[in-house]
mmCIF file of C-alpha atoms in Angstrom:
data_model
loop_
_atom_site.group_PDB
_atom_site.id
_atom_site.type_symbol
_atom_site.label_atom_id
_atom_site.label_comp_id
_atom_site.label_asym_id
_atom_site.label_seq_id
_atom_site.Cartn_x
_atom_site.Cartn_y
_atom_site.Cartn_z
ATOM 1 C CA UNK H 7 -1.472 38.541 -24.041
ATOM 2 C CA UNK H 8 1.775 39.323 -22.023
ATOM 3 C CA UNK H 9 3.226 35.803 -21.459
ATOM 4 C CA UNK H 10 3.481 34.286 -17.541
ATOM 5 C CA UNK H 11 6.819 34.810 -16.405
ATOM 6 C CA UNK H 12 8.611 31.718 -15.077
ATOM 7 C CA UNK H 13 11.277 31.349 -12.232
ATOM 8 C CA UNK H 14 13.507 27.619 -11.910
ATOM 9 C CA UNK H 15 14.608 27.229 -8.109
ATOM 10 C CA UNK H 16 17.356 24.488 -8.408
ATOM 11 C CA UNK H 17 18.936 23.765 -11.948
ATOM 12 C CA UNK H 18 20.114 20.262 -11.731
ATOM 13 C CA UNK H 19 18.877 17.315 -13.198
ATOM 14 C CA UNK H 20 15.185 16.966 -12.886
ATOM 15 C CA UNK H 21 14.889 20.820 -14.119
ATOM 16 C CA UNK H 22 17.420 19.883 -17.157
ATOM 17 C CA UNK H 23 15.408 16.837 -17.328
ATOM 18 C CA UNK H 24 11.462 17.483 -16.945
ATOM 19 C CA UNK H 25 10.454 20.792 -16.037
ATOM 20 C CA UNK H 26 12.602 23.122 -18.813
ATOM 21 C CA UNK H 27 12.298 20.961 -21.742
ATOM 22 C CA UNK H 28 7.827 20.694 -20.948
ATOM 23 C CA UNK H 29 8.406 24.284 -20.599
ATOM 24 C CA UNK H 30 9.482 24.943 -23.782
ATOM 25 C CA UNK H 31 5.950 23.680 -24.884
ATOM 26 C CA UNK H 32 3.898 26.272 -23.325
ATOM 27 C CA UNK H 33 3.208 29.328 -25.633
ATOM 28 C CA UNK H 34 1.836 31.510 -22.823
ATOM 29 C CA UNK H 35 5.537 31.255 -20.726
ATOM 30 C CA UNK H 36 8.610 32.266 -20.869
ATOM 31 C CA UNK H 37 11.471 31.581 -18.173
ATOM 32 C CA UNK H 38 13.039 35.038 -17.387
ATOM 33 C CA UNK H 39 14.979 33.828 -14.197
ATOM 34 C CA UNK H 40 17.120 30.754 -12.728
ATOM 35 C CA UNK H 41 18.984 29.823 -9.466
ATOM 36 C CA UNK H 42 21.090 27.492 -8.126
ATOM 37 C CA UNK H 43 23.896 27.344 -5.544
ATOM 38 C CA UNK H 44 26.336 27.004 -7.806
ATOM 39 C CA UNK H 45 25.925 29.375 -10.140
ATOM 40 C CA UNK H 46 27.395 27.579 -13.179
ATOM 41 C CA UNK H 47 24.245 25.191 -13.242
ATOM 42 C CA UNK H 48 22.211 27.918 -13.541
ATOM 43 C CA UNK H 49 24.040 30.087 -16.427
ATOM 44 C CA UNK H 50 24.021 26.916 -18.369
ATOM 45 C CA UNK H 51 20.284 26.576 -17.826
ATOM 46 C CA UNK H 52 19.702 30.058 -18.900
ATOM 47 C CA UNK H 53 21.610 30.129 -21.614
ATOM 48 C CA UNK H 54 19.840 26.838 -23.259
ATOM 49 C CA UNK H 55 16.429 27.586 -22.258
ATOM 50 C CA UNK H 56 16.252 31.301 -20.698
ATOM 51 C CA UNK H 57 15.247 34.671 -22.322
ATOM 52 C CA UNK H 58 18.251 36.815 -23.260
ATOM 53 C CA UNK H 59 17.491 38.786 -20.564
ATOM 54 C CA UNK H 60 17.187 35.595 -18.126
ATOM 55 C CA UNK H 61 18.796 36.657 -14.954
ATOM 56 C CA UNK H 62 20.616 34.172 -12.492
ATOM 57 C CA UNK H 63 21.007 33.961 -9.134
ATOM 58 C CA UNK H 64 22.535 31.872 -6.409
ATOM 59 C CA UNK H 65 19.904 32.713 -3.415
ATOM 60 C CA UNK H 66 16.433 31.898 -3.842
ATOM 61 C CA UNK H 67 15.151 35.160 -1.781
ATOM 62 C CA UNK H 68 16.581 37.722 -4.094
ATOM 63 C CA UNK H 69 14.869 35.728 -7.367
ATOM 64 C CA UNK H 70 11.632 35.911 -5.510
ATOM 65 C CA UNK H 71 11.809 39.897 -4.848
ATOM 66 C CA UNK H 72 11.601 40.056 -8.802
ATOM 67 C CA UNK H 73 7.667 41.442 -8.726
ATOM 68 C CA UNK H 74 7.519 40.206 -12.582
ATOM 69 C CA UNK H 75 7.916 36.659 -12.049
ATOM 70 C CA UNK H 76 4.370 35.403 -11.403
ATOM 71 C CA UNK H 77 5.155 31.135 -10.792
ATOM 72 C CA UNK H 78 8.109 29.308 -9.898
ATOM 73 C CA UNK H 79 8.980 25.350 -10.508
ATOM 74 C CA UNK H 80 11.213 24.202 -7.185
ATOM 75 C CA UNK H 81 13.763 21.249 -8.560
ATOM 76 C CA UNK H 82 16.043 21.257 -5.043
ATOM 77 C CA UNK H 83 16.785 18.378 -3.053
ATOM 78 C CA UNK H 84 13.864 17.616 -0.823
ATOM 79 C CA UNK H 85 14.935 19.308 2.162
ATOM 80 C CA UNK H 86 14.332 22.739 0.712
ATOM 81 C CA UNK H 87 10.792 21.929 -0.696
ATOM 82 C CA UNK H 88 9.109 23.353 2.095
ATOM 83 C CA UNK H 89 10.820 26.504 3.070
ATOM 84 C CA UNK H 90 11.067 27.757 -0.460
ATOM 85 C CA UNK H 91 7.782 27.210 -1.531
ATOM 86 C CA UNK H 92 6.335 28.568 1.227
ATOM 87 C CA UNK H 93 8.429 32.224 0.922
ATOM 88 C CA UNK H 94 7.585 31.389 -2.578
ATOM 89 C CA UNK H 95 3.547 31.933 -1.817
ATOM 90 C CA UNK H 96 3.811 34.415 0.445
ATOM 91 C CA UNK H 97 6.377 36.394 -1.893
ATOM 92 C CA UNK H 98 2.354 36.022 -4.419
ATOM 93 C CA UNK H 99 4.360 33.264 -6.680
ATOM 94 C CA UNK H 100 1.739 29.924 -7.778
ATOM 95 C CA UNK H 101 4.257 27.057 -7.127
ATOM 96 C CA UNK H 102 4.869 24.421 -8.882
ATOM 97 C CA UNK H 103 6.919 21.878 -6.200
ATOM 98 C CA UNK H 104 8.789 18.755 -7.650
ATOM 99 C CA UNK H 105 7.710 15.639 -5.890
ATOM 100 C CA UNK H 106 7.960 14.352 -2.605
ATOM 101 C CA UNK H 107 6.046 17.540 -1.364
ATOM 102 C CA UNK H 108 7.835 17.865 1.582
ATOM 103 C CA UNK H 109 10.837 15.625 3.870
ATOM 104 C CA UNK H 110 7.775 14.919 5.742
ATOM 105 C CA UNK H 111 3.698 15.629 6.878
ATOM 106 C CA UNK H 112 4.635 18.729 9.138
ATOM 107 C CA UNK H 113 6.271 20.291 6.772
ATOM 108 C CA UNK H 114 3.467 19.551 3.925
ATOM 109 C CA UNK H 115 0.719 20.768 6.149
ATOM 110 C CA UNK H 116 2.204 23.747 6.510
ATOM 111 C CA UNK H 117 2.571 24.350 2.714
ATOM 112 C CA UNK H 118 -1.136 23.623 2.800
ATOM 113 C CA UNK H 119 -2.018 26.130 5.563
ATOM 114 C CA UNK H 120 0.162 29.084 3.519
ATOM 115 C CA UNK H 121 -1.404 28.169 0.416
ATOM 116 C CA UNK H 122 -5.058 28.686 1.342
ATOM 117 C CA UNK H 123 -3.758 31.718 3.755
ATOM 118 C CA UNK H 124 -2.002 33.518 0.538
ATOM 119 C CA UNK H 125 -4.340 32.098 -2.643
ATOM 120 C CA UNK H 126 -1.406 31.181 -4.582
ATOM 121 C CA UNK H 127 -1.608 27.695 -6.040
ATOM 122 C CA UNK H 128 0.474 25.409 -5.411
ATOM 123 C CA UNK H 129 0.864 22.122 -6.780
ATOM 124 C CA UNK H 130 3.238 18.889 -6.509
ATOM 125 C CA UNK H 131 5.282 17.267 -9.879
ATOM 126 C CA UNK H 132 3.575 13.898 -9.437
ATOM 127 C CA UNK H 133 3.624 13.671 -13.391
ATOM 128 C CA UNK H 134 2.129 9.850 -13.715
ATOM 129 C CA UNK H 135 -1.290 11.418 -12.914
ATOM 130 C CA UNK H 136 -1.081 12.715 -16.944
ATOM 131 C CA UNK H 137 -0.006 9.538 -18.009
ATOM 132 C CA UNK H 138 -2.148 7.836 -21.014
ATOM 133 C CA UNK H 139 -3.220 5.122 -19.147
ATOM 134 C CA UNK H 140 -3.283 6.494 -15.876
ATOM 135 C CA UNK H 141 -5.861 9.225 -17.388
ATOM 136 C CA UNK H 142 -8.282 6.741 -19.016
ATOM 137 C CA UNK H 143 -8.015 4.591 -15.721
ATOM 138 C CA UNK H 144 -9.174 7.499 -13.524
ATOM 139 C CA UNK H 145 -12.030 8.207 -15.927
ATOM 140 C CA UNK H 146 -13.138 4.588 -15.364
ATOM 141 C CA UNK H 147 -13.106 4.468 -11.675
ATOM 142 C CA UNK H 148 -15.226 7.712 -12.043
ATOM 143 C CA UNK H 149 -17.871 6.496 -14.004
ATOM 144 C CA UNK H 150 -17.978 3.557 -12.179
ATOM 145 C CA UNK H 151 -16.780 0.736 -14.082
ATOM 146 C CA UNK H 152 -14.879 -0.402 -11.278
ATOM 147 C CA UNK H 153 -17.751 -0.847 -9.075
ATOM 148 C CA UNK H 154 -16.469 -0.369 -5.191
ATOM 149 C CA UNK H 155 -12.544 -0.315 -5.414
ATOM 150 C CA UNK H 156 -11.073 -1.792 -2.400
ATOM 151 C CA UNK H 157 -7.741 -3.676 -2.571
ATOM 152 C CA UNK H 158 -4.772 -2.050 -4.805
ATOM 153 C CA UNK H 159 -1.168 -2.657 -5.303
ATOM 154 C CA UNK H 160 1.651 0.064 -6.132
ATOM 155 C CA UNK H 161 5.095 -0.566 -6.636
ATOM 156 C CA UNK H 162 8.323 0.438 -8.444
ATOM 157 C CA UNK H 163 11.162 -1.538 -8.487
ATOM 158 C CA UNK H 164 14.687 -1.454 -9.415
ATOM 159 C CA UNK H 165 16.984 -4.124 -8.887
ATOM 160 C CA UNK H 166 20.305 -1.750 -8.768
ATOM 161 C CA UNK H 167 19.089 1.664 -9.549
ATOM 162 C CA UNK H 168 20.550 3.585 -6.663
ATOM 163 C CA UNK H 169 20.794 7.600 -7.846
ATOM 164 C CA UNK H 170 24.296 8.426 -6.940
ATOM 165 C CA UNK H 171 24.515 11.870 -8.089
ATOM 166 C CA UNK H 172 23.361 14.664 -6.015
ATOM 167 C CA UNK H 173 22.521 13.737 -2.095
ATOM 168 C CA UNK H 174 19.778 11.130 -3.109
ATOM 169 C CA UNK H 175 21.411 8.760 -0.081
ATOM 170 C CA UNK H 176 21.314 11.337 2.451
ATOM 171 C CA UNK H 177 18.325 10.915 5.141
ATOM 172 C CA UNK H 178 19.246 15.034 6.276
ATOM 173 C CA UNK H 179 18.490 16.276 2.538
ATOM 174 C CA UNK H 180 15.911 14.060 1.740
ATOM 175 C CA UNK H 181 14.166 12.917 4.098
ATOM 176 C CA UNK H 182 14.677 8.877 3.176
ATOM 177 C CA UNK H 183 15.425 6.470 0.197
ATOM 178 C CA UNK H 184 13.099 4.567 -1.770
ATOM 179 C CA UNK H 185 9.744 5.408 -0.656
ATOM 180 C CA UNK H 186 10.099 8.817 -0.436
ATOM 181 C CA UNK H 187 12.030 9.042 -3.519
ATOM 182 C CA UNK H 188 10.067 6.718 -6.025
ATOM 183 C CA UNK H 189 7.915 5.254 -4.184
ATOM 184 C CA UNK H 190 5.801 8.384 -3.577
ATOM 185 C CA UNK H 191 5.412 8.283 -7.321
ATOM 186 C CA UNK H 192 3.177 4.545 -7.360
ATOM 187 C CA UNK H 193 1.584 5.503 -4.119
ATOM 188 C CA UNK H 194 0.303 9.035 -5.388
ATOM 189 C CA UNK H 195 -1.293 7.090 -8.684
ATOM 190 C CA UNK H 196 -2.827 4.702 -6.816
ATOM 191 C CA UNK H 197 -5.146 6.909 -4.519
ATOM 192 C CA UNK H 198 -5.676 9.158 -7.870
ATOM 193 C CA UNK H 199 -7.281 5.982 -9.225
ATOM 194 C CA UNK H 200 -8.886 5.198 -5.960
ATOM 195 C CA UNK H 201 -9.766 8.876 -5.428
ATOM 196 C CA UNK H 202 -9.316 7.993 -1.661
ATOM 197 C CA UNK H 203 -6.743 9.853 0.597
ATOM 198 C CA UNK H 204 -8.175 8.915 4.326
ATOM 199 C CA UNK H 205 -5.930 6.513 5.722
ATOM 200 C CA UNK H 206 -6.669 4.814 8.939
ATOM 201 C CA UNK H 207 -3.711 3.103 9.760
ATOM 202 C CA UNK H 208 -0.475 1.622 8.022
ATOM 203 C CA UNK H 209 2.295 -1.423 8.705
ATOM 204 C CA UNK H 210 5.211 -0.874 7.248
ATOM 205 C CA UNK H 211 9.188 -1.770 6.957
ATOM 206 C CA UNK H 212 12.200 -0.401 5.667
ATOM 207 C CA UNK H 213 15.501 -1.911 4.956
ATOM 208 C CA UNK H 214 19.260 -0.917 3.964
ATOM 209 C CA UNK H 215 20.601 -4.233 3.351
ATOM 210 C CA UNK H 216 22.527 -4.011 0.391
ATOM 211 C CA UNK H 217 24.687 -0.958 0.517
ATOM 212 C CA UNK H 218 27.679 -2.391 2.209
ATOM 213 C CA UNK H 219 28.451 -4.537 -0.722
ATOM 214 C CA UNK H 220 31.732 -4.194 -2.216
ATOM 215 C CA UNK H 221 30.751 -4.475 -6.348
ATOM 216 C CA UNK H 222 27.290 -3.081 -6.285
ATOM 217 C CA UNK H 223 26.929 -3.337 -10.012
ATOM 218 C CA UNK H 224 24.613 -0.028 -9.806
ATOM 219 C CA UNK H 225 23.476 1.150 -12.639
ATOM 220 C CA UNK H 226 25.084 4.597 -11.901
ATOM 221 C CA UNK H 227 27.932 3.460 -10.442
ATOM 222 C CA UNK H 228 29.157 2.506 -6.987
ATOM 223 C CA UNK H 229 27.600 5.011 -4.149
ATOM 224 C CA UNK H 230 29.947 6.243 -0.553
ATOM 225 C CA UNK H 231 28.987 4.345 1.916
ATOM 226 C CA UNK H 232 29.546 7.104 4.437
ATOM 227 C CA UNK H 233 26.803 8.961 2.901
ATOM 228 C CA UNK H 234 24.329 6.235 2.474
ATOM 229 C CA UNK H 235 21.520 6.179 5.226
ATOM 230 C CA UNK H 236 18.495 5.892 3.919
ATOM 231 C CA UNK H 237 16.242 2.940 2.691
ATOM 232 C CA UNK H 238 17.028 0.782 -0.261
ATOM 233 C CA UNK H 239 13.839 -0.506 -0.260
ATOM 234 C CA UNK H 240 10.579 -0.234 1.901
ATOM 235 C CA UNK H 241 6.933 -1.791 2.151
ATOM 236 C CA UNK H 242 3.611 -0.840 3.359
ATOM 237 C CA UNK H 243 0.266 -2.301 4.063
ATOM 238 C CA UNK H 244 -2.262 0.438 4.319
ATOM 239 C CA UNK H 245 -5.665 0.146 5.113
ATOM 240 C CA UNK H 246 -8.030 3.207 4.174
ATOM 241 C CA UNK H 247 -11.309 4.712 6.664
ATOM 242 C CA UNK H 248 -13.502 2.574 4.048
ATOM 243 C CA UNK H 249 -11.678 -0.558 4.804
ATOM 244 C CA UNK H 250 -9.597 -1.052 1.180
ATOM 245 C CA UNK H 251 -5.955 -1.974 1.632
ATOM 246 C CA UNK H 252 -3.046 -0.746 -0.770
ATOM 247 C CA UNK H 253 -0.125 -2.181 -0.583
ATOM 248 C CA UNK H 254 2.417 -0.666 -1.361
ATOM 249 C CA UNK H 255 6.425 -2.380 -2.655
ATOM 250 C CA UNK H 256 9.516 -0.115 -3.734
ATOM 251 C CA UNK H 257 13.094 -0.291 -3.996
ATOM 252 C CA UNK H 258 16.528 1.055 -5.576
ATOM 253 C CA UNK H 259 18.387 -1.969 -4.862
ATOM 254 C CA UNK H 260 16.781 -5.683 -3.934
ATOM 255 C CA UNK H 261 17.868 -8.723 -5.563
ATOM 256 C CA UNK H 262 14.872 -8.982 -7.813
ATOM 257 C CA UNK H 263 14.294 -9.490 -11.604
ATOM 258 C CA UNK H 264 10.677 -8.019 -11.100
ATOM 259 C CA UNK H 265 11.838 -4.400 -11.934
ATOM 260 C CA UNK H 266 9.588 -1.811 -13.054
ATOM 261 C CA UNK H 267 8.832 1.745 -12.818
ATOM 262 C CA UNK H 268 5.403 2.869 -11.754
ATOM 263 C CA UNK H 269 2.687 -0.076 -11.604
ATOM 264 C CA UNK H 270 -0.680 -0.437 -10.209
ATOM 265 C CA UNK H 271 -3.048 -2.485 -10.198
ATOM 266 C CA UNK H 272 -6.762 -1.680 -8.411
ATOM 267 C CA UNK H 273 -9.362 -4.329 -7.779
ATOM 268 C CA UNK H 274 -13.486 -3.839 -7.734
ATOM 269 C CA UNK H 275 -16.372 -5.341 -7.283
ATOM 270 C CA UNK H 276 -17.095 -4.852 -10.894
ATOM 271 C CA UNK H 277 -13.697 -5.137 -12.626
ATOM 272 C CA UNK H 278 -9.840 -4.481 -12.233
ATOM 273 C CA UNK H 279 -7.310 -2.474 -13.861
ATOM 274 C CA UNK H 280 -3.703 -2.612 -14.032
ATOM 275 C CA UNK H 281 -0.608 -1.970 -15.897
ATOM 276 C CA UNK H 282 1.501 -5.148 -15.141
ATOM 277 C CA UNK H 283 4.032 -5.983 -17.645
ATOM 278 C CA UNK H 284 3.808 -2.800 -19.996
ATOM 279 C CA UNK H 285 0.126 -3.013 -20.977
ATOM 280 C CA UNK H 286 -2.720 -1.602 -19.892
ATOM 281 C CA UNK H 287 -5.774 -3.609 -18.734
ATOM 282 C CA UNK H 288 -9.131 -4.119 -17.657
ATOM 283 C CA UNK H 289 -10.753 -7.157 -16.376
ATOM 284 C CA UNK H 290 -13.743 -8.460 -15.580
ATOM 285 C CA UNK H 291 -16.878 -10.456 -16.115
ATOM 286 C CA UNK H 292 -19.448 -10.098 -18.825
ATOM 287 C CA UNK H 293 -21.993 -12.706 -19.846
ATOM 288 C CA UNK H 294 -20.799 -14.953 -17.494
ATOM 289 C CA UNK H 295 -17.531 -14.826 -19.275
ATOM 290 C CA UNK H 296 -14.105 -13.425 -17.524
ATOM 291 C CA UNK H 297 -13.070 -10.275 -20.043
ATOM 292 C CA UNK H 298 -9.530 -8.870 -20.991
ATOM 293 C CA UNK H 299 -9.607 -5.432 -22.630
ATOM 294 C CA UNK H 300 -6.286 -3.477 -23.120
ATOM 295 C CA UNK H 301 -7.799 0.129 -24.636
ATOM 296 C CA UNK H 302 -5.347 1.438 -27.388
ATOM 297 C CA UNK H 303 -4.365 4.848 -26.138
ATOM 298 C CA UNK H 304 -1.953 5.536 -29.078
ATOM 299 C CA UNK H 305 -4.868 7.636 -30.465
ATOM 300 C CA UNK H 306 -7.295 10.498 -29.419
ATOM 301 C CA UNK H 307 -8.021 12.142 -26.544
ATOM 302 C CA UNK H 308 -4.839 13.953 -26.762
ATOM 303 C CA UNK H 309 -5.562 17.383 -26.771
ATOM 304 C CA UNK H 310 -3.078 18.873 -30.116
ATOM 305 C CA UNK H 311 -0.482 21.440 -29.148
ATOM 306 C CA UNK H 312 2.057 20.392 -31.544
ATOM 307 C CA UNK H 313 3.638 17.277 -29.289
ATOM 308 C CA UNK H 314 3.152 13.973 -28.890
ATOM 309 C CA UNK H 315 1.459 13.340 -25.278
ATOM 310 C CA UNK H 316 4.019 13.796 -22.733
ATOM 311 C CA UNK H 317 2.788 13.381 -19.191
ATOM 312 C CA UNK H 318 5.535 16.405 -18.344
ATOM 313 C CA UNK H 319 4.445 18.772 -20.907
ATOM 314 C CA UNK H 320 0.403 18.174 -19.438
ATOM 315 C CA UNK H 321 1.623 18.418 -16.050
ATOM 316 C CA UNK H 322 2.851 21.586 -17.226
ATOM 317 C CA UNK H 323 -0.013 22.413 -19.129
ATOM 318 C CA UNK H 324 -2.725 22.231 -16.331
ATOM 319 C CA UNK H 325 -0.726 24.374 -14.015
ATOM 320 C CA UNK H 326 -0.566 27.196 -16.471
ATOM 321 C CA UNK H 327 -4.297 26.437 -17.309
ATOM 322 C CA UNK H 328 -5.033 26.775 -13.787
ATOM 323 C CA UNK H 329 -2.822 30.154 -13.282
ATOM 324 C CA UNK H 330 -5.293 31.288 -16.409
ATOM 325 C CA UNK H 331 -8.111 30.553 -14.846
ATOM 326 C CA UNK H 332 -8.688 28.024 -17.434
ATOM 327 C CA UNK H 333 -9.260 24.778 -15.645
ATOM 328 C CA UNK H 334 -8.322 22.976 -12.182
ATOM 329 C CA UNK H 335 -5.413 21.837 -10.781
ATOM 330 C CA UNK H 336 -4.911 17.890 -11.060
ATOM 331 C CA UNK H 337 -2.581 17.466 -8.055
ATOM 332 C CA UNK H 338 -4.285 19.217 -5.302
ATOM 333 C CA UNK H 339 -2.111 20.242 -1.862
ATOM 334 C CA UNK H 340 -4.030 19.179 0.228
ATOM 335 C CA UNK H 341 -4.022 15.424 -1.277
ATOM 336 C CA UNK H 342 -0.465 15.115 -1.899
ATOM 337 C CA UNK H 343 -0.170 16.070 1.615
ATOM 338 C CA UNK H 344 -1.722 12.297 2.324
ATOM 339 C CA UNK H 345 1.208 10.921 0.473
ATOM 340 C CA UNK H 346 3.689 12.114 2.727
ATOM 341 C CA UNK H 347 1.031 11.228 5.759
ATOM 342 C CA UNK H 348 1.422 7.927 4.541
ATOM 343 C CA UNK H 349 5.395 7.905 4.387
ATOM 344 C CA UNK H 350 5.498 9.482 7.388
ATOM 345 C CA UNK H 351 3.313 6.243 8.946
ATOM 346 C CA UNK H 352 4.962 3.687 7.043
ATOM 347 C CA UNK H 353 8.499 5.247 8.571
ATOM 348 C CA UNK H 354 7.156 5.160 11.932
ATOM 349 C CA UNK H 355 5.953 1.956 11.932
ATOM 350 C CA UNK H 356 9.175 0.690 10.575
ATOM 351 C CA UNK H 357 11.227 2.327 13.455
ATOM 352 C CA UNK H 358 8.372 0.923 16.071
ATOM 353 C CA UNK H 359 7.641 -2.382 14.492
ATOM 354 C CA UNK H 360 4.234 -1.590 15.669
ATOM 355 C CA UNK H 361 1.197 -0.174 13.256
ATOM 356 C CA UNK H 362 0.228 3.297 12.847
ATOM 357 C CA UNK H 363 -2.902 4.811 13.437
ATOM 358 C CA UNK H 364 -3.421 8.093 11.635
ATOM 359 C CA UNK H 365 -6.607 9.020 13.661
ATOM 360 C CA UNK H 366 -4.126 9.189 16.835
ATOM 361 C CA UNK H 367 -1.720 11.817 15.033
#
């Protein structure tokens, strides 16, 4: 079979990162074609992970008039999420869109709207969904071990982990800080695990109080002030239609020691899962008796293609599966459109100081 022909739009970090190195994993792909506004990004990308024929480009537009190219992975700063992958489903490319979907719910709406108006897929790189424990925690919830879920937790925390490279602290390329940035990663697991995206209404509140301090001690160095406006950290208490509450903690810089990347925790009427302090567990009762259980996912259920289980190799798996017609699509549009619903409501109210109603939007 003639392998799917792959286009990278943006060649910096999380493409260098995640989405070329999974790549590399797929037998059915090759990448034939790379862009970047500065062109030097992208000649090193092709060179390392291209064909010999990869071409490179510097304007988006002109890589998507290549007919051969059949899906594209967008790695840009959030800002250009949107526009590009749009013109990237209506040029017939299945998109692949780093995560957030877009700098806000208008905007991901609209990708939603072209993608069922063109047929292209389109799906968002919220990679946690494919993590081990994440996986065996949705099948759980799904076969009802959990019983009625109705009060979660999400957070991810760093105590001085500010990105300083790129425009990560600009609100005008991305849209915010925290929550938008890493914080859409814990919320998106959470409602996987739930398997609920109807919000009703959300409190939230957003804070920059840190970045006017003169030693930072940032893990990647001291950021410019001048080009700092967005959150450093930001909180939300959601309640859903059925009347669970998430809440919902993140933050690049907060004098805490609690620091951790993605965590979750859901609660049932039957038992409770989490991942709280680098194990996975499940609680409950049996036999009048409260149970621990922490599952060993260090074996099976891994389906062999010649890696170790990588959540961005199965992220990048599924999409191609899906482009096959062998399977479905794990992040769907139109739910990781509720993520940014939710950002959008927890920004609001933090502005307002009021809640948000989503039924009102």
């Amino acid at each position: 079979m003639e392998k799917l022909k792959v286009g990278i739009i943006g060649c910096g970090g999380v493409a260098n990162g995640k989405h070329l190195p999974a790549l590399k994993h797929i037998p059915e792909v090759e990448i034939t074609a790379f862009c970047d506004i500065i062109p030097e990004k992208a000649e090193r990308a092709a060179k390392q992970f291209g064909t010999p024929d990869a071409k490179v480009y510097t304007d988006y537009r002109e890589l998507l008039k290549d007919e051969s190219i059949n899906n594209v992975r967008i790695t840009t700063p959030n800002r250009c999420h949107a526009p590009i992958a749009i013109d990237a489903m209506r040029a017939g490319k299945h998109v692949l869109c780093e995560k957030p979907m877009a700098m806000n719910y208008a905007e991901a709406k609209q990708m939603v709207e072209v993608q069922k108006e063109t047929g292209c897929l389109l799906t968002i790189g919220y990679q946690h969904k494919f993590d081990a424990d994440v996986i065996y925690a949705k099948k759980e919830a799904e076969s009802g071990v959990f019983g009625e879920m109705y009060f979660a937790k999400a957070n991810v925390m760093r105590r001085r982990g500010v990105p300083t490279w790129g425009v990560f602290t600009e609100k005008s390329e991305q849209g915010g800080g925290s929550l938008i940035d890493i914080g859409t990663h814990a919320l998106d697991t959470v409602l996987y695990i739930l398997g609920n995206y109807k919000p009703k209404m959300v409190m939230g509140t957003t804070y920059d109080k840190l970045k006017y301090q003169k030693e930072p001690a940032n893990a990647s160095g001291p950021w410019n002030v001048d080009k700092y406006d967005v959150e450093d950290s930001g909180f939300g208490f959601i309640v859903m239609e059925n009347g669970a509450t998430i809440i919902l903690e993140t933050s690049t810089a907060l004098n805490t020691t609690d620091e951790a990347g993605v965590r979750y925790m859901v609660c049932g009427t039957e038992a409770g899962v989490d991942n709280y302090g680098g194990k996975f567990k499940i609680n409950g009762v049996k036999h009048n008796k409260q149970y621990i259980i922490e599952p060993d996912l260090s074996t099976g259920g891994v389906p062999n293609y010649g890696y170790a289980h990588n959540n961005a190799v199965e992220e990048q798996r599924t999409f191609i599966n899906a482009i096959l017609g062998k399977g479905e699509l794990v992040t769907k549009p139109e739910e990781a459109a509720v993520v940014a619903q939710i950002l959008d409501g927890i920004y609001t109210s933090a502005e307002t100081g009021r809640a948000y109603y989503f039924n009102e939007e």
